């Protein structure tokens, strides 16, 4: 099952100098999340420019935006690599994601519709298949798709922009820490959220998201 390209929030395009940089940014995210550039892979501005067929200026801007998001890291020697998300960082980011998603649910629970719920159910189905096949990238993508349906219904651009700025770290963490992902726990949280949204139950929706954000990782040493 081929990995899809992670949807990108248009709000992340704010501040780009030109459309070429947006194109490179989009392409780089796709390569990272489809596994072509896994965590730890080198990211050279020259290579990026050559691959995208653009000058170094938009390539530099795209890589810089990825650094700002924490998806690309630069060492003291100035070499850039796709970030490897540690357990600690994933835990910390999920705390923020949970808080932001609570605000999204306040807005979206009353307006979610059957088409949205059907899209979420399809994402859950794909997640289960991918998890059973051991396809970590596809499972992480499907999990991302499910929550993206909810965020996509928000009419609050600053909130969308803020959650988008961290959600890709969570997505990357799904690739960086595959041995810590409990597919059964995440699948239950997905179904619980869909059921709660169908009932327009805000409290239960929040509880389902909190369950996903707090899925069990082994104790840190």
PDB file of C-alpha atoms in Angstrom:
ATOM      1  CA  UNK A   1       0.000   0.000   0.000  1.00  0.00           C
ATOM      2  CA  UNK A   2       1.722   3.207  -1.136  1.00  0.00           C
ATOM      3  CA  UNK A   3       2.054   6.050   1.349  1.00  0.00           C
ATOM      4  CA  UNK A   4       0.101   9.185   0.550  1.00  0.00           C
ATOM      5  CA  UNK A   5       1.496  12.674   0.843  1.00  0.00           C
ATOM      6  CA  UNK A   6       0.578  14.325   4.114  1.00  0.00           C
ATOM      7  CA  UNK A   7      -2.013  17.094   3.648  1.00  0.00           C
ATOM      8  CA  UNK A   8      -0.536  20.512   4.293  1.00  0.00           C
ATOM      9  CA  UNK A   9      -2.457  23.304   5.963  1.00  0.00           C
ATOM     10  CA  UNK A  10      -2.538  26.376   3.654  1.00  0.00           C
ATOM     11  CA  UNK A  11      -1.933  28.498   6.754  1.00  0.00           C
ATOM     12  CA  UNK A  12       1.655  27.235   6.780  1.00  0.00           C
ATOM     13  CA  UNK A  13       2.227  29.028   3.463  1.00  0.00           C
ATOM     14  CA  UNK A  14       1.909  32.456   5.091  1.00  0.00           C
ATOM     15  CA  UNK A  15       5.114  34.460   4.870  1.00  0.00           C
ATOM     16  CA  UNK A  16       6.717  32.632   1.952  1.00  0.00           C
ATOM     17  CA  UNK A  17       8.475  34.987  -0.443  1.00  0.00           C
ATOM     18  CA  UNK A  18       7.382  33.183  -3.614  1.00  0.00           C
ATOM     19  CA  UNK A  19       5.440  30.250  -4.971  1.00  0.00           C
ATOM     20  CA  UNK A  20       8.618  28.320  -5.803  1.00  0.00           C
ATOM     21  CA  UNK A  21       9.468  28.126  -2.094  1.00  0.00           C
ATOM     22  CA  UNK A  22       5.934  26.869  -1.358  1.00  0.00           C
ATOM     23  CA  UNK A  23       6.374  24.187  -4.030  1.00  0.00           C
ATOM     24  CA  UNK A  24       9.703  23.057  -2.571  1.00  0.00           C
ATOM     25  CA  UNK A  25       8.302  23.078   0.968  1.00  0.00           C
ATOM     26  CA  UNK A  26       5.357  20.925  -0.119  1.00  0.00           C
ATOM     27  CA  UNK A  27       7.592  18.524  -2.018  1.00  0.00           C
ATOM     28  CA  UNK A  28      10.003  18.158   0.914  1.00  0.00           C
ATOM     29  CA  UNK A  29       7.216  17.382   3.354  1.00  0.00           C
ATOM     30  CA  UNK A  30       5.924  14.752   0.970  1.00  0.00           C
ATOM     31  CA  UNK A  31       9.362  13.134   0.687  1.00  0.00           C
ATOM     32  CA  UNK A  32       9.762  13.120   4.463  1.00  0.00           C
ATOM     33  CA  UNK A  33       6.384  11.619   5.192  1.00  0.00           C
ATOM     34  CA  UNK A  34       6.366   9.034   2.430  1.00  0.00           C
ATOM     35  CA  UNK A  35       9.623   7.658   3.815  1.00  0.00           C
ATOM     36  CA  UNK A  36      11.908   8.814   1.005  1.00  0.00           C
ATOM     37  CA  UNK A  37      13.697  11.059   3.506  1.00  0.00           C
ATOM     38  CA  UNK A  38      13.320   9.224   6.834  1.00  0.00           C
ATOM     39  CA  UNK A  39      14.426  10.664  10.191  1.00  0.00           C
ATOM     40  CA  UNK A  40      18.166  11.300  10.188  1.00  0.00           C
ATOM     41  CA  UNK A  41      18.402  11.844   6.420  1.00  0.00           C
ATOM     42  CA  UNK A  42      20.640  14.665   5.251  1.00  0.00           C
ATOM     43  CA  UNK A  43      18.886  17.725   3.811  1.00  0.00           C
ATOM     44  CA  UNK A  44      21.199  19.766   1.579  1.00  0.00           C
ATOM     45  CA  UNK A  45      19.899  23.027   0.146  1.00  0.00           C
ATOM     46  CA  UNK A  46      21.859  22.357  -3.038  1.00  0.00           C
ATOM     47  CA  UNK A  47      20.369  18.876  -3.383  1.00  0.00           C
ATOM     48  CA  UNK A  48      16.903  20.205  -2.622  1.00  0.00           C
ATOM     49  CA  UNK A  49      17.252  22.902  -5.290  1.00  0.00           C
ATOM     50  CA  UNK A  50      18.534  20.396  -7.845  1.00  0.00           C
ATOM     51  CA  UNK A  51      15.762  17.892  -7.074  1.00  0.00           C
ATOM     52  CA  UNK A  52      13.034  20.542  -7.326  1.00  0.00           C
ATOM     53  CA  UNK A  53      14.537  22.258 -10.372  1.00  0.00           C
ATOM     54  CA  UNK A  54      14.725  25.675  -8.683  1.00  0.00           C
ATOM     55  CA  UNK A  55      17.431  28.090  -7.605  1.00  0.00           C
ATOM     56  CA  UNK A  56      18.994  27.845  -4.174  1.00  0.00           C
ATOM     57  CA  UNK A  57      17.013  30.828  -2.820  1.00  0.00           C
ATOM     58  CA  UNK A  58      13.571  29.142  -2.678  1.00  0.00           C
ATOM     59  CA  UNK A  59      15.228  25.900  -1.555  1.00  0.00           C
ATOM     60  CA  UNK A  60      16.886  27.749   1.327  1.00  0.00           C
ATOM     61  CA  UNK A  61      13.569  29.359   2.287  1.00  0.00           C
ATOM     62  CA  UNK A  62      11.736  26.015   2.257  1.00  0.00           C
ATOM     63  CA  UNK A  63      14.382  24.311   4.374  1.00  0.00           C
ATOM     64  CA  UNK A  64      14.357  27.235   6.804  1.00  0.00           C
ATOM     65  CA  UNK A  65      10.583  26.887   7.242  1.00  0.00           C
ATOM     66  CA  UNK A  66      11.059  23.192   7.974  1.00  0.00           C
ATOM     67  CA  UNK A  67      13.661  24.157  10.586  1.00  0.00           C
ATOM     68  CA  UNK A  68      11.177  26.571  12.161  1.00  0.00           C
ATOM     69  CA  UNK A  69       8.641  23.746  12.384  1.00  0.00           C
ATOM     70  CA  UNK A  70      11.243  21.465  13.952  1.00  0.00           C
ATOM     71  CA  UNK A  71      11.044  18.938  11.126  1.00  0.00           C
ATOM     72  CA  UNK A  72      14.611  19.654  10.021  1.00  0.00           C
ATOM     73  CA  UNK A  73      17.437  20.166  12.513  1.00  0.00           C
ATOM     74  CA  UNK A  74      20.808  21.814  11.968  1.00  0.00           C
ATOM     75  CA  UNK A  75      23.881  20.750  13.919  1.00  0.00           C
ATOM     76  CA  UNK A  76      26.731  22.949  15.105  1.00  0.00           C
ATOM     77  CA  UNK A  77      28.594  22.088  11.909  1.00  0.00           C
ATOM     78  CA  UNK A  78      25.610  23.440   9.928  1.00  0.00           C
ATOM     79  CA  UNK A  79      24.633  20.113   8.377  1.00  0.00           C
ATOM     80  CA  UNK A  80      20.845  19.728   8.216  1.00  0.00           C
ATOM     81  CA  UNK A  81      18.960  16.486   8.744  1.00  0.00           C
ATOM     82  CA  UNK A  82      15.371  15.332   9.076  1.00  0.00           C
ATOM     83  CA  UNK A  83      14.665  15.409  12.797  1.00  0.00           C
ATOM     84  CA  UNK A  84      14.509  12.238  14.836  1.00  0.00           C
ATOM     85  CA  UNK A  85      11.744  12.764  17.371  1.00  0.00           C
ATOM     86  CA  UNK A  86      12.681  11.542  20.825  1.00  0.00           C
ATOM     87  CA  UNK A  87      10.226  10.061  23.298  1.00  0.00           C
ATOM     88  CA  UNK A  88      10.483  13.162  25.504  1.00  0.00           C
ATOM     89  CA  UNK A  89       9.801  15.526  22.630  1.00  0.00           C
ATOM     90  CA  UNK A  90       6.852  13.474  21.446  1.00  0.00           C
ATOM     91  CA  UNK A  91       5.342  13.460  24.942  1.00  0.00           C
ATOM     92  CA  UNK A  92       5.752  17.231  25.259  1.00  0.00           C
ATOM     93  CA  UNK A  93       4.305  17.906  21.820  1.00  0.00           C
ATOM     94  CA  UNK A  94       1.288  15.682  22.458  1.00  0.00           C
ATOM     95  CA  UNK A  95       0.468  17.700  25.593  1.00  0.00           C
ATOM     96  CA  UNK A  96       0.278  20.842  23.454  1.00  0.00           C
ATOM     97  CA  UNK A  97      -1.628  19.046  20.687  1.00  0.00           C
ATOM     98  CA  UNK A  98      -4.209  17.823  23.205  1.00  0.00           C
ATOM     99  CA  UNK A  99      -4.785  21.348  24.524  1.00  0.00           C
ATOM    100  CA  UNK A 100      -5.128  22.847  21.060  1.00  0.00           C
ATOM    101  CA  UNK A 101      -7.420  20.078  19.862  1.00  0.00           C
ATOM    102  CA  UNK A 102      -9.750  20.769  22.785  1.00  0.00           C
ATOM    103  CA  UNK A 103     -10.254  24.255  21.350  1.00  0.00           C
ATOM    104  CA  UNK A 104     -10.892  22.804  17.893  1.00  0.00           C
ATOM    105  CA  UNK A 105     -13.534  20.453  19.292  1.00  0.00           C
ATOM    106  CA  UNK A 106     -15.375  23.338  20.968  1.00  0.00           C
ATOM    107  CA  UNK A 107     -15.919  24.770  17.516  1.00  0.00           C
ATOM    108  CA  UNK A 108     -16.337  21.629  15.425  1.00  0.00           C
ATOM    109  CA  UNK A 109     -18.500  19.256  17.508  1.00  0.00           C
ATOM    110  CA  UNK A 110     -21.728  21.164  16.710  1.00  0.00           C
ATOM    111  CA  UNK A 111     -21.072  21.263  12.944  1.00  0.00           C
ATOM    112  CA  UNK A 112     -19.444  17.901  12.123  1.00  0.00           C
ATOM    113  CA  UNK A 113     -21.472  16.055   9.487  1.00  0.00           C
ATOM    114  CA  UNK A 114     -21.950  12.566   8.067  1.00  0.00           C
ATOM    115  CA  UNK A 115     -19.460  13.159   5.246  1.00  0.00           C
ATOM    116  CA  UNK A 116     -16.789  14.101   7.786  1.00  0.00           C
ATOM    117  CA  UNK A 117     -17.530  11.050   9.894  1.00  0.00           C
ATOM    118  CA  UNK A 118     -17.388   8.782   6.835  1.00  0.00           C
ATOM    119  CA  UNK A 119     -13.951  10.164   5.972  1.00  0.00           C
ATOM    120  CA  UNK A 120     -12.795   9.507   9.526  1.00  0.00           C
ATOM    121  CA  UNK A 121     -14.148   5.955   9.435  1.00  0.00           C
ATOM    122  CA  UNK A 122     -12.256   5.325   6.189  1.00  0.00           C
ATOM    123  CA  UNK A 123      -9.058   6.626   7.802  1.00  0.00           C
ATOM    124  CA  UNK A 124      -9.576   4.241  10.717  1.00  0.00           C
ATOM    125  CA  UNK A 125     -10.057   1.329   8.309  1.00  0.00           C
ATOM    126  CA  UNK A 126      -6.848   2.192   6.466  1.00  0.00           C
ATOM    127  CA  UNK A 127      -5.027   2.610   9.778  1.00  0.00           C
ATOM    128  CA  UNK A 128      -5.983  -0.888  10.927  1.00  0.00           C
ATOM    129  CA  UNK A 129      -4.911  -2.507   7.651  1.00  0.00           C
ATOM    130  CA  UNK A 130      -1.592  -0.656   7.626  1.00  0.00           C
ATOM    131  CA  UNK A 131      -0.919  -1.472  11.280  1.00  0.00           C
ATOM    132  CA  UNK A 132      -1.635  -5.168  10.702  1.00  0.00           C
ATOM    133  CA  UNK A 133       0.775  -5.139   7.759  1.00  0.00           C
ATOM    134  CA  UNK A 134       3.464  -3.384   9.788  1.00  0.00           C
ATOM    135  CA  UNK A 135       3.387  -0.392   7.453  1.00  0.00           C
ATOM    136  CA  UNK A 136       4.331   2.314   9.940  1.00  0.00           C
ATOM    137  CA  UNK A 137       4.331   5.207   7.471  1.00  0.00           C
ATOM    138  CA  UNK A 138       0.878   4.352   6.097  1.00  0.00           C
ATOM    139  CA  UNK A 139      -0.551   3.842   9.582  1.00  0.00           C
ATOM    140  CA  UNK A 140       0.834   7.186  10.749  1.00  0.00           C
ATOM    141  CA  UNK A 141      -0.596   8.837   7.631  1.00  0.00           C
ATOM    142  CA  UNK A 142      -4.062   7.376   8.219  1.00  0.00           C
ATOM    143  CA  UNK A 143      -4.018   8.484  11.853  1.00  0.00           C
ATOM    144  CA  UNK A 144      -3.017  11.972  10.679  1.00  0.00           C
ATOM    145  CA  UNK A 145      -5.829  11.961   8.092  1.00  0.00           C
ATOM    146  CA  UNK A 146      -8.458  11.179  10.713  1.00  0.00           C
ATOM    147  CA  UNK A 147      -7.629  14.130  12.948  1.00  0.00           C
ATOM    148  CA  UNK A 148      -7.071  16.384   9.948  1.00  0.00           C
ATOM    149  CA  UNK A 149     -10.766  15.982   9.081  1.00  0.00           C
ATOM    150  CA  UNK A 150     -11.692  17.607  12.383  1.00  0.00           C
ATOM    151  CA  UNK A 151      -9.124  20.391  12.162  1.00  0.00           C
ATOM    152  CA  UNK A 152     -10.207  21.072   8.589  1.00  0.00           C
ATOM    153  CA  UNK A 153     -13.691  22.036   9.796  1.00  0.00           C
ATOM    154  CA  UNK A 154     -12.358  24.831  11.970  1.00  0.00           C
ATOM    155  CA  UNK A 155     -13.000  28.384  10.809  1.00  0.00           C
ATOM    156  CA  UNK A 156     -10.276  29.828  13.028  1.00  0.00           C
ATOM    157  CA  UNK A 157      -7.120  30.406  10.923  1.00  0.00           C
ATOM    158  CA  UNK A 158      -4.840  31.315  13.876  1.00  0.00           C
ATOM    159  CA  UNK A 159      -5.865  28.115  15.660  1.00  0.00           C
ATOM    160  CA  UNK A 160      -5.351  26.033  12.517  1.00  0.00           C
ATOM    161  CA  UNK A 161      -1.950  27.632  11.956  1.00  0.00           C
ATOM    162  CA  UNK A 162      -0.865  26.938  15.520  1.00  0.00           C
ATOM    163  CA  UNK A 163      -1.957  23.318  15.542  1.00  0.00           C
ATOM    164  CA  UNK A 164      -0.459  22.777  12.084  1.00  0.00           C
ATOM    165  CA  UNK A 165       2.872  24.074  13.361  1.00  0.00           C
ATOM    166  CA  UNK A 166       3.139  21.157  15.790  1.00  0.00           C
ATOM    167  CA  UNK A 167       1.064  18.388  14.252  1.00  0.00           C
ATOM    168  CA  UNK A 168       3.830  17.507  11.805  1.00  0.00           C
ATOM    169  CA  UNK A 169       6.121  16.778  14.746  1.00  0.00           C
ATOM    170  CA  UNK A 170       3.536  14.286  16.005  1.00  0.00           C
ATOM    171  CA  UNK A 171       3.295  12.830  12.484  1.00  0.00           C
ATOM    172  CA  UNK A 172       7.076  12.519  12.255  1.00  0.00           C
ATOM    173  CA  UNK A 173       7.159  10.951  15.698  1.00  0.00           C
ATOM    174  CA  UNK A 174       5.001   8.157  14.337  1.00  0.00           C
ATOM    175  CA  UNK A 175       7.888   7.295  12.006  1.00  0.00           C
ATOM    176  CA  UNK A 176      10.676   7.952  14.496  1.00  0.00           C
ATOM    177  CA  UNK A 177       9.266   5.804  17.295  1.00  0.00           C
ATOM    178  CA  UNK A 178       7.359   2.959  15.609  1.00  0.00           C
ATOM    179  CA  UNK A 179       8.139   0.396  18.304  1.00  0.00           C
ATOM    180  CA  UNK A 180       6.335   2.543  20.853  1.00  0.00           C
ATOM    181  CA  UNK A 181       3.099   2.933  18.898  1.00  0.00           C
ATOM    182  CA  UNK A 182       0.250   0.801  20.270  1.00  0.00           C
ATOM    183  CA  UNK A 183      -2.069   0.395  17.290  1.00  0.00           C
ATOM    184  CA  UNK A 184      -4.891  -1.083  19.383  1.00  0.00           C
ATOM    185  CA  UNK A 185      -4.937   1.890  21.759  1.00  0.00           C
ATOM    186  CA  UNK A 186      -4.854   4.403  18.918  1.00  0.00           C
ATOM    187  CA  UNK A 187      -7.579   2.572  16.994  1.00  0.00           C
ATOM    188  CA  UNK A 188      -9.840   2.542  20.053  1.00  0.00           C
ATOM    189  CA  UNK A 189      -9.279   6.281  20.511  1.00  0.00           C
ATOM    190  CA  UNK A 190     -10.179   6.825  16.857  1.00  0.00           C
ATOM    191  CA  UNK A 191     -13.449   4.891  17.162  1.00  0.00           C
ATOM    192  CA  UNK A 192     -14.281   6.587  20.465  1.00  0.00           C
ATOM    193  CA  UNK A 193     -13.811  10.004  18.870  1.00  0.00           C
ATOM    194  CA  UNK A 194     -15.998   9.148  15.889  1.00  0.00           C
ATOM    195  CA  UNK A 195     -18.746   7.805  18.162  1.00  0.00           C
ATOM    196  CA  UNK A 196     -18.571  10.863  20.415  1.00  0.00           C
ATOM    197  CA  UNK A 197     -18.717  13.257  17.467  1.00  0.00           C
ATOM    198  CA  UNK A 198     -21.703  11.405  16.044  1.00  0.00           C
ATOM    199  CA  UNK A 199     -23.494  11.990  19.377  1.00  0.00           C
ATOM    200  CA  UNK A 200     -22.334  15.644  19.497  1.00  0.00           C
ATOM    201  CA  UNK A 201     -20.795  14.816  22.870  1.00  0.00           C
ATOM    202  CA  UNK A 202     -18.051  17.359  23.541  1.00  0.00           C
ATOM    203  CA  UNK A 203     -16.852  15.831  26.807  1.00  0.00           C
ATOM    204  CA  UNK A 204     -16.548  12.359  25.290  1.00  0.00           C
ATOM    205  CA  UNK A 205     -14.797  13.808  22.234  1.00  0.00           C
ATOM    206  CA  UNK A 206     -12.227  15.479  24.459  1.00  0.00           C
ATOM    207  CA  UNK A 207     -11.730  12.255  26.397  1.00  0.00           C
ATOM    208  CA  UNK A 208     -11.097  10.331  23.173  1.00  0.00           C
ATOM    209  CA  UNK A 209      -8.495  12.841  22.009  1.00  0.00           C
ATOM    210  CA  UNK A 210      -6.844  12.810  25.437  1.00  0.00           C
ATOM    211  CA  UNK A 211      -6.651   9.018  25.206  1.00  0.00           C
ATOM    212  CA  UNK A 212      -4.894   9.282  21.843  1.00  0.00           C
ATOM    213  CA  UNK A 213      -2.514  11.961  23.113  1.00  0.00           C
ATOM    214  CA  UNK A 214      -1.666   9.887  26.179  1.00  0.00           C
ATOM    215  CA  UNK A 215      -1.196   6.509  24.504  1.00  0.00           C
ATOM    216  CA  UNK A 216       1.172   4.343  26.449  1.00  0.00           C
ATOM    217  CA  UNK A 217       4.890   4.650  25.895  1.00  0.00           C
ATOM    218  CA  UNK A 218       7.363   2.654  27.957  1.00  0.00           C
ATOM    219  CA  UNK A 219       8.794   4.452  31.022  1.00  0.00           C
ATOM    220  CA  UNK A 220      11.817   6.589  30.289  1.00  0.00           C
ATOM    221  CA  UNK A 221      15.130   5.374  31.694  1.00  0.00           C
TER     222      UNK A 221
END
